[in-house]
Short mmCIF file of C-alpha atoms in Angstrom, two decimals:
data_model
loop_
_atom_site.label_atom_id
_atom_site.label_comp_id
_atom_site.label_asym_id
_atom_site.label_seq_id
_atom_site.Cartn_x
_atom_site.Cartn_y
_atom_site.Cartn_z
CA MET A 1 -52.51 46.34 -12.91
CA ALA A 2 -54.58 49.40 -12.34
CA LYS A 3 -53.63 53.00 -12.21
CA ILE A 4 -55.85 55.43 -10.31
CA VAL A 5 -56.41 58.91 -11.71
CA VAL A 6 -58.53 61.43 -9.85
CA GLU A 7 -59.31 64.72 -11.54
CA HIS A 8 -60.82 67.69 -9.71
CA LEU A 9 -63.02 65.54 -7.52
CA LYS A 10 -65.64 67.51 -5.62
CA TYR A 11 -68.47 66.14 -3.55
CA ARG A 12 -71.18 67.40 -1.25
CA TYR A 13 -73.36 65.10 0.85
CA PRO A 14 -77.11 65.51 0.50
CA LEU A 15 -78.65 68.04 2.91
CA THR A 16 -75.34 69.69 3.73
CA ASP A 17 -73.93 73.05 2.67
CA GLU A 18 -70.22 72.47 2.71
CA LEU A 19 -68.25 70.36 0.28
CA ALA A 20 -66.87 67.19 1.82
CA LEU A 21 -64.23 66.89 -0.91
CA LYS A 22 -62.84 70.09 -2.41
CA ASP A 23 -61.20 69.75 -5.78
CA ILE A 24 -58.91 66.78 -5.22
CA SER A 25 -56.59 65.59 -8.02
CA PHE A 26 -53.88 62.93 -7.89
CA THR A 27 -52.50 59.89 -9.66
CA ILE A 28 -51.51 56.61 -8.06
CA GLU A 29 -49.27 54.11 -9.85
CA PRO A 30 -49.86 50.35 -9.72
CA GLY A 31 -48.36 48.67 -6.66
CA GLU A 32 -48.05 51.83 -4.62
CA PHE A 33 -48.80 51.77 -0.89
CA ILE A 34 -50.55 55.01 -0.01
CA GLY A 35 -51.28 56.10 3.56
CA ILE A 36 -54.15 58.55 3.99
CA ILE A 37 -54.02 60.68 7.12
CA GLY A 38 -55.87 63.65 8.52
CA GLU A 39 -58.03 64.64 11.48
CA ASN A 40 -61.64 63.55 11.91
CA ASN A 41 -64.01 64.91 9.26
CA ALA A 42 -61.12 65.65 6.92
CA GLY A 43 -62.79 63.63 4.17
CA LYS A 44 -60.72 60.46 4.37
CA SER A 45 -63.62 58.02 4.34
CA THR A 46 -65.50 60.09 1.79
CA LEU A 47 -62.52 59.92 -0.55
CA CYS A 48 -62.29 56.15 -0.08
CA GLN A 49 -65.96 55.73 -0.90
CA ALA A 50 -65.62 57.93 -3.97
CA LEU A 51 -62.88 55.67 -5.35
CA VAL A 52 -65.17 52.62 -5.26
CA GLY A 53 -68.19 54.43 -6.59
CA ILE A 54 -70.25 54.24 -3.40
CA ILE A 55 -70.19 57.98 -3.98
CA PRO A 56 -72.07 58.87 -6.23
CA ASN A 57 -73.86 55.54 -6.80
CA PHE A 58 -75.06 54.86 -3.27
CA TYR A 59 -74.95 58.30 -1.68
CA LYS A 60 -76.48 60.93 -3.91
CA GLY A 61 -75.57 64.59 -3.47
CA ALA A 62 -73.54 66.91 -5.65
CA TYR A 63 -70.66 65.30 -7.49
CA GLY A 64 -68.04 66.85 -9.74
CA GLY A 65 -64.83 65.74 -11.36
CA LYS A 66 -63.73 62.32 -12.50
CA VAL A 67 -62.30 59.16 -10.97
CA PHE A 68 -60.66 56.66 -13.27
CA ILE A 69 -59.45 53.18 -12.42
CA ASP A 70 -57.45 52.47 -15.56
CA ASP A 71 -59.96 53.49 -18.22
CA LEU A 72 -63.05 52.72 -16.14
CA GLU A 73 -64.84 55.85 -15.02
CA VAL A 74 -66.19 55.01 -11.60
CA ALA A 75 -69.22 57.32 -11.58
CA LYS A 76 -70.56 55.82 -14.81
CA HIS A 77 -70.50 52.20 -13.67
CA SER A 78 -72.40 50.35 -10.99
CA ILE A 79 -70.64 49.44 -7.76
CA SER A 80 -70.85 45.76 -8.66
CA GLU A 81 -68.79 46.41 -11.80
CA VAL A 82 -66.25 48.63 -10.07
CA CYS A 83 -65.83 46.18 -7.20
CA ARG A 84 -64.09 43.70 -9.50
CA LYS A 85 -61.24 46.18 -9.78
CA VAL A 86 -61.40 47.98 -6.45
CA GLY A 87 -62.04 46.36 -3.10
CA ILE A 88 -62.81 48.29 0.05
CA VAL A 89 -62.71 47.25 3.69
CA PHE A 90 -64.58 49.41 6.17
CA GLN A 91 -63.92 50.33 9.73
CA ASN A 92 -66.60 48.36 11.51
CA PRO A 93 -66.09 44.67 10.76
CA PHE A 94 -69.36 43.71 12.39
CA ASN A 95 -71.43 45.51 9.77
CA GLN A 96 -69.52 43.87 6.95
CA VAL A 97 -70.65 40.38 7.87
CA THR A 98 -73.29 39.45 5.33
CA GLY A 99 -75.44 37.60 7.87
CA SER A 100 -76.57 35.05 5.33
CA LYS A 101 -73.67 32.64 5.78
CA LEU A 102 -73.09 30.30 8.69
CA THR A 103 -69.33 29.81 8.55
CA VAL A 104 -66.31 32.01 7.93
CA TYR A 105 -65.48 29.91 4.89
CA GLU A 106 -68.89 30.48 3.28
CA GLU A 107 -68.79 34.14 4.32
CA ILE A 108 -65.65 34.71 2.28
CA ALA A 109 -67.23 32.85 -0.63
CA PHE A 110 -70.09 35.37 -0.75
CA GLY A 111 -68.32 37.84 -3.02
CA LEU A 112 -66.88 35.06 -5.16
CA GLU A 113 -70.30 33.50 -5.70
CA ASN A 114 -71.54 36.86 -6.91
CA MET A 115 -68.61 37.09 -9.30
CA GLY A 116 -69.63 33.77 -10.79
CA LEU A 117 -66.37 31.92 -10.14
CA SER A 118 -66.05 28.16 -10.42
CA ARG A 119 -66.06 26.09 -7.26
CA THR A 120 -62.41 25.04 -7.40
CA GLU A 121 -61.26 28.58 -8.08
CA MET A 122 -63.30 29.78 -5.11
CA MET A 123 -61.84 27.23 -2.73
CA GLU A 124 -58.31 28.02 -3.81
CA ARG A 125 -58.82 31.76 -3.29
CA ILE A 126 -60.56 31.32 0.05
CA ASP A 127 -57.78 29.10 1.39
CA TYR A 128 -55.17 31.57 0.21
CA SER A 129 -56.78 34.62 1.80
CA LEU A 130 -57.63 32.81 5.05
CA LYS A 131 -54.02 31.76 5.40
CA LEU A 132 -52.70 35.18 4.44
CA LEU A 133 -54.68 36.76 7.27
CA ASP A 134 -53.93 33.87 9.61
CA ILE A 135 -57.54 32.94 10.34
CA TYR A 136 -57.59 29.56 8.60
CA GLN A 137 -58.19 27.80 11.93
CA TYR A 138 -61.51 29.64 12.35
CA LYS A 139 -62.92 28.69 8.98
CA ASP A 140 -65.79 26.61 10.38
CA ARG A 141 -66.86 29.13 13.02
CA ASN A 142 -69.94 31.29 12.77
CA PRO A 143 -68.84 34.75 11.55
CA PHE A 144 -70.71 36.45 14.39
CA ASP A 145 -68.93 34.37 17.01
CA LEU A 146 -65.51 35.77 16.11
CA SER A 147 -63.78 38.41 18.20
CA GLY A 148 -63.49 41.95 16.84
CA GLY A 149 -59.97 41.41 15.58
CA GLN A 150 -60.77 38.09 13.92
CA MET A 151 -63.84 39.60 12.32
CA GLN A 152 -61.76 42.45 10.99
CA ARG A 153 -59.30 40.04 9.43
CA MET A 154 -62.19 38.10 7.94
CA ALA A 155 -63.50 41.33 6.38
CA ILE A 156 -60.08 41.96 4.84
CA ALA A 157 -59.78 38.34 3.70
CA SER A 158 -63.16 38.44 2.00
CA ILE A 159 -62.05 41.41 -0.08
CA ILE A 160 -58.61 39.97 -0.83
CA ALA A 161 -60.24 36.77 -2.07
CA MET A 162 -61.98 38.80 -4.77
CA ARG A 163 -58.52 39.71 -6.12
CA PRO A 164 -59.13 43.37 -6.92
CA GLU A 165 -56.33 45.41 -8.44
CA VAL A 166 -56.76 48.16 -5.88
CA ILE A 167 -57.54 47.60 -2.21
CA ILE A 168 -58.78 50.42 -0.02
CA LEU A 169 -58.69 49.94 3.72
CA ASP A 170 -60.55 52.41 5.92
CA GLU A 171 -59.01 52.08 9.37
CA PRO A 172 -58.74 48.32 9.13
CA THR A 173 -56.75 47.84 12.31
CA SER A 174 -59.01 49.75 14.70
CA GLN A 175 -59.97 46.58 16.57
CA LEU A 176 -56.64 44.82 16.41
CA ASP A 177 -53.90 44.58 19.04
CA PRO A 178 -50.41 45.84 18.09
CA GLN A 179 -49.32 42.39 16.95
CA GLY A 180 -52.47 41.85 14.94
CA SER A 181 -52.20 45.20 13.19
CA GLU A 182 -48.55 44.51 12.39
CA GLU A 183 -49.63 41.24 10.75
CA VAL A 184 -52.29 43.02 8.73
CA PHE A 185 -49.77 45.61 7.56
CA ARG A 186 -47.36 42.85 6.52
CA ALA A 187 -50.07 40.97 4.62
CA VAL A 188 -51.14 44.14 2.86
CA GLN A 189 -47.56 45.03 2.05
CA SER A 190 -46.99 41.65 0.41
CA LEU A 191 -50.07 42.33 -1.75
CA SER A 192 -48.69 45.70 -2.79
CA GLN A 193 -45.46 44.00 -3.79
CA GLU A 194 -47.49 41.81 -6.10
CA GLY A 195 -48.60 44.96 -7.92
CA ILE A 196 -51.88 45.65 -6.13
CA SER A 197 -52.28 49.31 -5.22
CA ILE A 198 -53.09 49.87 -1.56
CA LEU A 199 -54.76 52.91 -0.04
CA MET A 200 -55.00 52.83 3.72
CA VAL A 201 -56.61 55.26 6.12
CA GLU A 202 -54.90 54.85 9.46
CA HIS A 203 -54.27 56.74 12.67
CA LYS A 204 -51.21 54.73 13.71
CA MET A 205 -48.62 57.11 12.29
CA GLU A 206 -45.60 54.93 13.07
CA LYS A 207 -47.09 52.20 10.90
CA ILE A 208 -48.01 54.58 8.10
CA ALA A 209 -44.49 55.99 8.14
CA ALA A 210 -42.93 52.54 8.01
CA TYR A 211 -45.05 51.01 5.26
CA SER A 212 -46.28 53.77 2.94
CA ASP A 213 -44.61 54.77 -0.29
CA ARG A 214 -46.44 58.05 -0.21
CA VAL A 215 -48.69 59.76 2.35
CA MET A 216 -51.73 61.84 1.54
CA LEU A 217 -52.63 64.48 4.10
CA LEU A 218 -56.21 65.75 4.06
CA LYS A 219 -57.71 68.69 5.92
CA ASP A 220 -61.31 69.92 5.60
CA GLY A 221 -61.82 68.08 2.32
CA LYS A 222 -58.69 69.46 0.70
CA MET A 223 -55.52 67.62 -0.14
CA VAL A 224 -52.78 69.42 1.76
CA ALA A 225 -49.83 67.25 0.87
CA PHE A 226 -49.15 64.08 -1.09
CA ASP A 227 -45.54 63.06 -0.82
CA THR A 228 -43.10 60.65 0.80
CA PRO A 229 -43.69 60.04 4.52
CA GLN A 230 -40.43 61.85 5.31
CA LYS A 231 -41.52 65.03 3.58
CA VAL A 232 -45.09 64.98 4.89
CA PHE A 233 -44.12 64.34 8.50
CA SER A 234 -41.36 66.96 8.30
CA LEU A 235 -43.91 69.68 7.52
CA GLU A 236 -43.45 72.52 10.00
CA ASN A 237 -47.15 73.12 10.62
CA LEU A 238 -48.20 69.48 10.85
CA GLU A 239 -50.05 70.00 14.17
CA GLN A 240 -52.34 72.53 12.50
CA TYR A 241 -53.68 69.75 10.34
CA GLY A 242 -54.59 67.72 13.39
CA VAL A 243 -51.93 65.09 12.80
CA ASN A 244 -49.21 63.97 15.15
CA ALA A 245 -45.98 62.88 13.50
CA PRO A 246 -44.53 59.49 14.51
CA ALA A 247 -42.77 59.54 17.89
CA PHE A 248 -39.35 59.20 16.24
CA THR A 249 -39.98 62.23 14.05
CA ARG A 250 -41.14 64.32 17.00
CA ILE A 251 -38.06 63.41 19.03
CA CYS A 252 -35.74 64.15 16.14
CA LYS A 253 -37.53 67.43 15.44
CA LYS A 254 -36.98 68.56 19.04
CA LEU A 255 -33.35 67.48 18.90
CA GLY A 256 -32.90 68.98 15.47
CA ILE A 257 -31.65 65.74 13.94
CA LYS A 258 -32.25 65.46 10.21
CA ASN A 259 -31.60 62.67 7.79
CA GLN A 260 -28.68 64.06 5.85
CA LYS A 261 -29.58 62.27 2.64
CA ASN A 262 -32.94 63.94 2.04
CA GLY A 263 -32.91 66.81 4.51
CA CYS A 264 -36.06 65.58 6.25
CA TYR A 265 -36.65 64.38 9.78
CA PRO A 266 -36.46 60.60 10.23
CA VAL A 267 -39.85 58.84 10.39
CA THR A 268 -38.95 55.30 11.45
CA LEU A 269 -36.88 53.84 14.25
CA GLU A 270 -34.22 52.60 11.83
CA GLU A 271 -33.96 55.92 10.09
CA ALA A 272 -33.67 57.78 13.41
CA GLU A 273 -31.03 55.34 14.58
CA GLY A 274 -29.08 55.87 11.36
CA ALA A 275 -29.26 59.64 11.68
CA ILE A 276 -28.17 59.58 15.32
CA ASN A 277 -25.29 57.19 14.61
CA LEU A 278 -24.20 59.48 11.84
CA LEU A 279 -24.22 62.36 14.29
CA LYS A 280 -22.22 60.36 16.84
CA ASN A 281 -19.60 59.50 14.25
CA GLY A 282 -19.24 63.17 13.52
CA GLY A 283 -21.03 63.20 10.22
CA ILE A 284 -19.27 60.20 8.68
CA ALA A 285 -21.58 57.52 7.32
CA ASP A 286 -21.68 54.28 9.32
CA GLU A 287 -20.80 51.25 7.28
CA MET B 1 -74.98 32.66 19.42
CA LYS B 2 -78.52 31.59 19.97
CA SER B 3 -80.46 30.76 16.89
CA ILE B 4 -84.07 31.36 15.99
CA SER B 5 -84.19 28.48 13.57
CA LEU B 6 -85.26 25.08 14.84
CA TYR B 7 -82.53 23.32 12.92
CA GLN B 8 -79.93 21.40 14.89
CA ASP B 9 -76.68 20.34 13.37
CA LYS B 10 -76.47 16.55 13.53
CA ASN B 11 -74.68 14.20 11.26
CA THR B 12 -77.32 11.71 10.13
CA VAL B 13 -78.47 10.31 6.80
CA ILE B 14 -81.61 12.42 6.98
CA HIS B 15 -79.62 15.64 7.42
CA ARG B 16 -77.69 14.88 4.27
CA ILE B 17 -80.73 14.39 2.05
CA ASP B 18 -81.30 17.08 -0.55
CA PRO B 19 -83.83 19.69 0.72
CA LEU B 20 -85.67 19.27 -2.55
CA SER B 21 -86.47 15.63 -1.70
CA LYS B 22 -87.78 16.74 1.66
CA ILE B 23 -90.00 19.36 0.06
CA LEU B 24 -91.25 16.72 -2.34
CA TYR B 25 -91.99 14.46 0.64
CA ILE B 26 -94.10 17.20 2.25
CA LEU B 27 -96.11 17.56 -0.95
CA VAL B 28 -96.64 13.82 -1.24
CA ALA B 29 -97.54 13.46 2.45
CA ILE B 30 -100.20 16.16 2.15
CA ILE B 31 -101.60 15.39 -1.29
CA VAL B 32 -101.83 11.59 -1.15
CA PRO B 33 -104.17 11.30 1.89
CA PHE B 34 -106.23 14.10 0.38
CA LEU B 35 -106.50 12.33 -2.97
CA LEU B 36 -107.38 9.00 -1.43
CA ALA B 37 -109.57 10.64 1.23
CA SER B 38 -108.19 8.06 3.56
CA GLN B 39 -107.36 8.39 7.24
CA ILE B 40 -105.28 5.25 7.03
CA ALA B 41 -103.02 6.98 4.51
CA SER B 42 -102.62 9.93 6.90
CA ALA B 43 -101.78 7.58 9.74
CA ALA B 44 -99.30 5.74 7.52
CA PHE B 45 -97.53 8.98 6.59
CA ILE B 46 -97.39 10.02 10.24
CA LEU B 47 -95.71 6.71 10.98
CA VAL B 48 -93.22 7.20 8.13
CA SER B 49 -92.49 10.75 9.31
CA ILE B 50 -91.88 9.50 12.83
CA ILE B 51 -89.46 6.88 11.54
CA ILE B 52 -87.62 9.47 9.44
CA LEU B 53 -87.43 11.87 12.38
CA LEU B 54 -86.13 9.05 14.59
CA MET B 55 -83.42 8.37 12.02
CA GLY B 56 -82.65 12.09 12.01
CA LYS B 57 -82.48 12.05 15.84
CA SER B 58 -84.89 14.97 15.90
CA LEU B 59 -88.16 13.39 17.10
CA LYS B 60 -87.85 14.91 20.56
CA ARG B 61 -87.84 18.41 19.10
CA THR B 62 -91.31 17.94 17.62
CA VAL B 63 -92.79 17.53 21.11
CA PRO B 64 -93.22 21.26 21.85
CA MET B 65 -94.83 21.76 18.45
CA LEU B 66 -97.16 18.81 18.97
CA GLY B 67 -97.91 20.04 22.48
CA PHE B 68 -99.00 23.41 21.17
CA SER B 69 -101.15 22.09 18.35
CA GLY B 70 -102.38 19.33 20.67
CA LEU B 71 -104.03 21.99 22.77
CA ILE B 72 -105.97 23.21 19.75
CA LEU B 73 -106.79 19.69 18.62
CA ILE B 74 -108.24 18.84 22.05
CA THR B 75 -110.68 21.73 21.71
CA VAL B 76 -111.59 20.41 18.26
CA VAL B 77 -112.27 16.97 19.72
CA ILE B 78 -114.39 18.38 22.54
CA ILE B 79 -116.44 20.71 20.37
CA GLN B 80 -116.96 18.31 17.46
CA GLY B 81 -117.54 15.35 19.82
CA ILE B 82 -120.30 17.13 21.72
CA PHE B 83 -121.84 19.65 19.32
CA ARG B 84 -121.45 18.36 15.73
CA PRO B 85 -124.90 18.70 14.01
CA ASP B 86 -125.03 15.13 12.65
CA ASN B 87 -124.15 13.56 16.00
CA VAL B 88 -126.47 10.56 16.56
CA THR B 89 -124.67 7.64 18.19
CA PRO B 90 -123.48 8.32 21.72
CA ALA B 91 -119.99 6.89 22.25
CA LEU B 92 -118.94 8.13 25.65
CA VAL B 93 -121.01 9.46 28.50
CA LEU B 94 -119.29 11.50 31.20
CA GLY B 95 -122.00 12.55 33.67
CA SER B 96 -124.22 14.95 31.73
CA VAL B 97 -121.73 15.38 28.86
CA VAL B 98 -122.19 13.05 25.89
CA PHE B 99 -119.55 12.50 23.22
CA TYR B 100 -120.92 11.22 19.91
CA LYS B 101 -119.25 8.76 17.56
CA GLU B 102 -119.67 10.84 14.36
CA GLY B 103 -118.16 13.97 15.85
CA LEU B 104 -115.25 12.05 17.37
CA LEU B 105 -114.44 10.37 14.03
CA PHE B 106 -114.55 13.73 12.28
CA ALA B 107 -112.23 15.23 14.89
CA LEU B 108 -109.92 12.24 14.49
CA GLY B 109 -109.69 12.96 10.76
CA ILE B 110 -108.78 16.59 11.38
CA SER B 111 -106.24 15.65 14.04
CA LEU B 112 -104.58 13.09 11.78
CA ASN B 113 -104.33 15.64 8.99
CA VAL B 114 -102.86 18.34 11.21
CA ILE B 115 -100.35 15.98 12.81
CA ASN B 116 -99.39 14.63 9.41
CA ILE B 117 -98.71 18.09 7.99
CA LEU B 118 -96.84 19.08 11.12
CA MET B 119 -94.65 15.99 11.12
CA SER B 120 -93.76 16.19 7.44
CA PHE B 121 -92.82 19.87 7.74
CA SER B 122 -90.81 19.03 10.86
CA ILE B 123 -88.56 16.81 8.76
CA LEU B 124 -87.69 19.73 6.50
CA VAL B 125 -87.40 22.33 9.23
CA LEU B 126 -85.57 20.29 11.85
CA THR B 127 -83.06 18.55 9.64
CA THR B 128 -82.23 21.13 6.95
CA LYS B 129 -79.83 23.99 7.40
CA PRO B 130 -81.87 27.14 6.62
CA SER B 131 -79.11 28.42 4.36
CA ASP B 132 -79.12 25.13 2.38
CA MET B 133 -82.85 25.37 1.97
CA VAL B 134 -82.66 28.94 0.68
CA GLU B 135 -79.80 28.00 -1.61
CA THR B 136 -81.90 25.24 -3.11
CA PHE B 137 -84.61 27.78 -3.86
CA VAL B 138 -82.11 30.22 -5.37
CA ARG B 139 -80.72 27.47 -7.59
CA MET B 140 -84.27 26.76 -8.72
CA GLY B 141 -84.63 30.37 -9.80
CA LEU B 142 -85.59 32.38 -6.72
CA SER B 143 -84.06 35.87 -6.86
CA PRO B 144 -80.77 35.92 -4.90
CA LYS B 145 -81.94 39.11 -3.21
CA LEU B 146 -85.03 37.47 -1.81
CA GLY B 147 -82.86 34.49 -0.91
CA TYR B 148 -80.54 36.78 1.00
CA VAL B 149 -83.44 38.28 2.91
CA LEU B 150 -84.72 34.83 3.86
CA SER B 151 -81.40 33.46 5.01
CA SER B 152 -80.12 36.60 6.73
CA VAL B 153 -83.22 36.78 8.90
CA PHE B 154 -81.97 33.74 10.80
CA GLN B 155 -78.82 35.59 11.84
CA ILE B 156 -79.75 39.25 11.86
CA ILE B 157 -82.74 38.92 14.19
CA PRO B 158 -80.71 37.18 16.95
CA GLN B 159 -78.05 39.86 16.43
CA MET B 160 -80.63 42.57 17.00
CA THR B 161 -81.81 40.83 20.16
CA GLU B 162 -78.23 40.80 21.33
CA THR B 163 -77.81 44.51 20.57
CA MET B 164 -80.94 45.17 22.54
CA ALA B 165 -79.57 43.21 25.51
CA THR B 166 -76.31 45.19 25.33
CA ILE B 167 -78.17 48.50 25.29
CA THR B 168 -80.37 47.40 28.21
CA ASP B 169 -77.25 46.45 30.16
CA ALA B 170 -75.64 49.78 29.36
CA GLN B 171 -78.72 51.65 30.52
CA ARG B 172 -78.97 49.55 33.65
CA SER B 173 -75.33 50.15 34.49
CA ARG B 174 -76.06 53.85 34.43
CA GLY B 175 -78.70 53.39 37.06
CA MET B 176 -81.91 52.90 35.13
CA GLU B 177 -84.52 50.66 36.68
CA THR B 178 -85.29 47.91 34.20
CA GLU B 179 -86.57 45.22 36.52
CA GLY B 180 -89.46 45.15 38.92
CA ASN B 181 -93.16 45.52 38.50
CA LEU B 182 -94.98 45.99 35.23
CA THR B 183 -94.93 49.81 35.21
CA THR B 184 -91.15 49.93 35.73
CA ARG B 185 -90.67 47.50 32.88
CA VAL B 186 -92.93 49.40 30.54
CA LYS B 187 -91.13 52.63 31.47
CA ALA B 188 -87.79 50.99 30.82
CA PHE B 189 -88.91 49.94 27.36
CA PHE B 190 -89.29 53.41 25.86
CA PRO B 191 -85.70 54.66 26.21
CA LEU B 192 -84.68 51.40 24.55
CA ILE B 193 -86.57 52.03 21.32
CA SER B 194 -84.63 54.91 19.83
CA PRO B 195 -81.09 53.53 20.27
CA VAL B 196 -82.16 50.12 19.00
CA VAL B 197 -83.96 51.51 15.98
CA MET B 198 -81.20 54.00 15.17
CA ASN B 199 -78.60 51.32 15.62
CA SER B 200 -80.34 48.92 13.28
CA LEU B 201 -80.85 51.63 10.67
CA ILE B 202 -77.15 52.50 10.68
CA THR B 203 -76.13 48.85 10.68
CA THR B 204 -78.46 48.14 7.79
CA LYS B 205 -77.07 51.00 5.73
CA GLU B 206 -73.48 49.96 6.34
CA ARG B 207 -74.28 46.34 5.61
CA ALA B 208 -75.98 47.32 2.38
CA ILE B 209 -72.81 49.09 1.26
CA ALA B 210 -70.67 46.14 2.34
CA LEU B 211 -72.88 43.82 0.27
CA GLU B 212 -72.65 46.14 -2.73
CA VAL B 213 -68.88 46.18 -2.74
CA ARG B 214 -68.91 42.42 -2.76
CA GLY B 215 -70.82 42.38 -5.99
CA PHE B 216 -74.23 41.57 -4.57
CA ASP B 217 -75.96 43.53 -7.32
CA SER B 218 -73.85 41.93 -10.04
CA LYS B 219 -75.53 40.99 -13.31
CA GLN B 220 -73.20 38.00 -13.54
CA LYS B 221 -74.83 34.63 -13.08
CA LYS B 222 -74.25 33.47 -9.53
CA THR B 223 -72.27 30.34 -8.74
CA PHE B 224 -72.32 28.33 -5.52
CA LEU B 225 -69.65 27.18 -3.13
CA THR B 226 -71.56 24.11 -2.07
CA GLU B 227 -71.88 21.29 -4.51
CA VAL B 228 -75.16 19.63 -5.36
CA LYS B 229 -74.76 16.00 -4.53
CA LYS B 230 -76.36 14.00 -7.29
CA THR B 231 -76.12 10.56 -5.77
CA ARG B 232 -78.14 7.60 -6.91
CA SER B 233 -79.99 7.28 -3.63
CA GLU B 234 -81.21 10.88 -4.01
CA LYS B 235 -82.57 9.96 -7.39
CA VAL B 236 -84.22 6.82 -6.02
CA ILE B 237 -85.89 8.83 -3.23
CA LYS B 238 -87.31 11.31 -5.70
CA ILE B 239 -88.52 8.61 -8.09
CA VAL B 240 -90.19 6.66 -5.27
CA LEU B 241 -91.93 9.81 -4.02
CA ALA B 242 -93.10 10.71 -7.52
CA ALA B 243 -94.32 7.12 -8.03
CA VAL B 244 -96.34 7.23 -4.81
CA LEU B 245 -97.93 10.46 -5.97
CA ILE B 246 -98.80 9.08 -9.40
CA LEU B 247 -100.12 5.81 -7.99
CA SER B 248 -102.41 7.65 -5.61
CA LEU B 249 -103.62 9.77 -8.50
CA ILE B 250 -104.46 6.59 -10.43
CA GLY B 251 -106.11 5.22 -7.31
CA ARG B 252 -108.26 8.33 -7.07
CA VAL B 253 -109.34 8.01 -10.70
CA LEU B 254 -110.17 4.32 -10.16
CA ILE B 255 -112.31 5.19 -7.13
CA TRP B 256 -114.11 7.71 -9.27
CA LEU B 257 -114.76 5.34 -12.13
CA ARG B 258 -116.24 2.72 -9.89
#
């Protein structure tokens, strides 16, 4: 399974003056679930694209630093080579439909055909990913006839079917209802438990807090924090970075309730409940 | 979603035939009458095409095509029938207008040829899924990129029409006049151009990236989800078609030698 190492990554889009990514370095272990947060224009999507090699292979501009997926240096390989190791799902599902396939089933096969897989292998992978995202019943529909949420799941399924070792999701639940996005998070979590690294840009902080192992906070192209959700959301000046902590954290912050174990504010409902119960019992742990 | 292809999904024997056999049939149907220089052969192929289209339940869909080309063919009949230089034998007299036998026969030949070509192409176009057709070409060695362009056209163009309709609706809902006399319509067209063009440019860029990350540019040899059915009947069809072609070639040579 793949380990991601980013060293002093800098990038400037063509025809702009300011760097979009300013000297970012980090390491991600296999199987980690990373949430990427930050206000608009913080560089979240740019970072995602740099990890797959869309930057600097598709977008030119000034590029500095190195991105390694295991020992593969992203900038020195074509996107089609990198995409066997790293899959990316974009925000707008509509623009990810290839347009050359007439059914959802064939649509998912597109990437697999390009990888040169055998027919039986393809069918097995397609069935698996369709079922994982719960869209198996739409497999014979035209991709363009799906609703936004179904299309989004299809986009995720078509990347999952390629079995990359790292999956990057750039706001993948923007078109989904709460239940649908919960299902996507669960499916992605089960992949991360299988050892696939997940990086997810998301604005639903409660979800990020509940599912991420670590959270990366970006602001103006710089990495401000990269730590456990508890520590990141407990930052005093979080609002300055244009991020709202999960509702539970904000309530606990106002009430001054901290999780006694790590000295941070709780970030999930369960954690908040535990901290409050502890307080009610007068500081004695609930069994 | 409305489609711009003429293909209709029906489950008949003809729909299941390999596109390659259908392409071969078109070649045979065009070349054989030409080789034999025979109008009877053209007529025979038209008959065969009609039977095949009937079996494919798609004959009705050729009517608009025939109607359109019929219009042109009628002008051919009129002009050749009246004005052809080697017209000698009057065949039909309508008041002061005289139709000659030579011109009419010549026009008949042209009409048979046109209808024959039209009918044989109809079999391919009406009963083959565009994507299957493109895939056949790609398997035969067409570049997958060109194949993608060909097959995506059938979906992307209707999508663009839909985007245009959405933008028109949005503009109309904000009080723009889009219906009425010609000047209003022409005026309404201009504000439509820039959002539609910008939108398609952005969509195209994003789609290009989405294709890239799915290995579209991969050097790896492509495989295919759909299986090529190599049944015996397919083989028989191809052999029969090839035999007809060869026989007509021999026939041509024999006519020559005589």
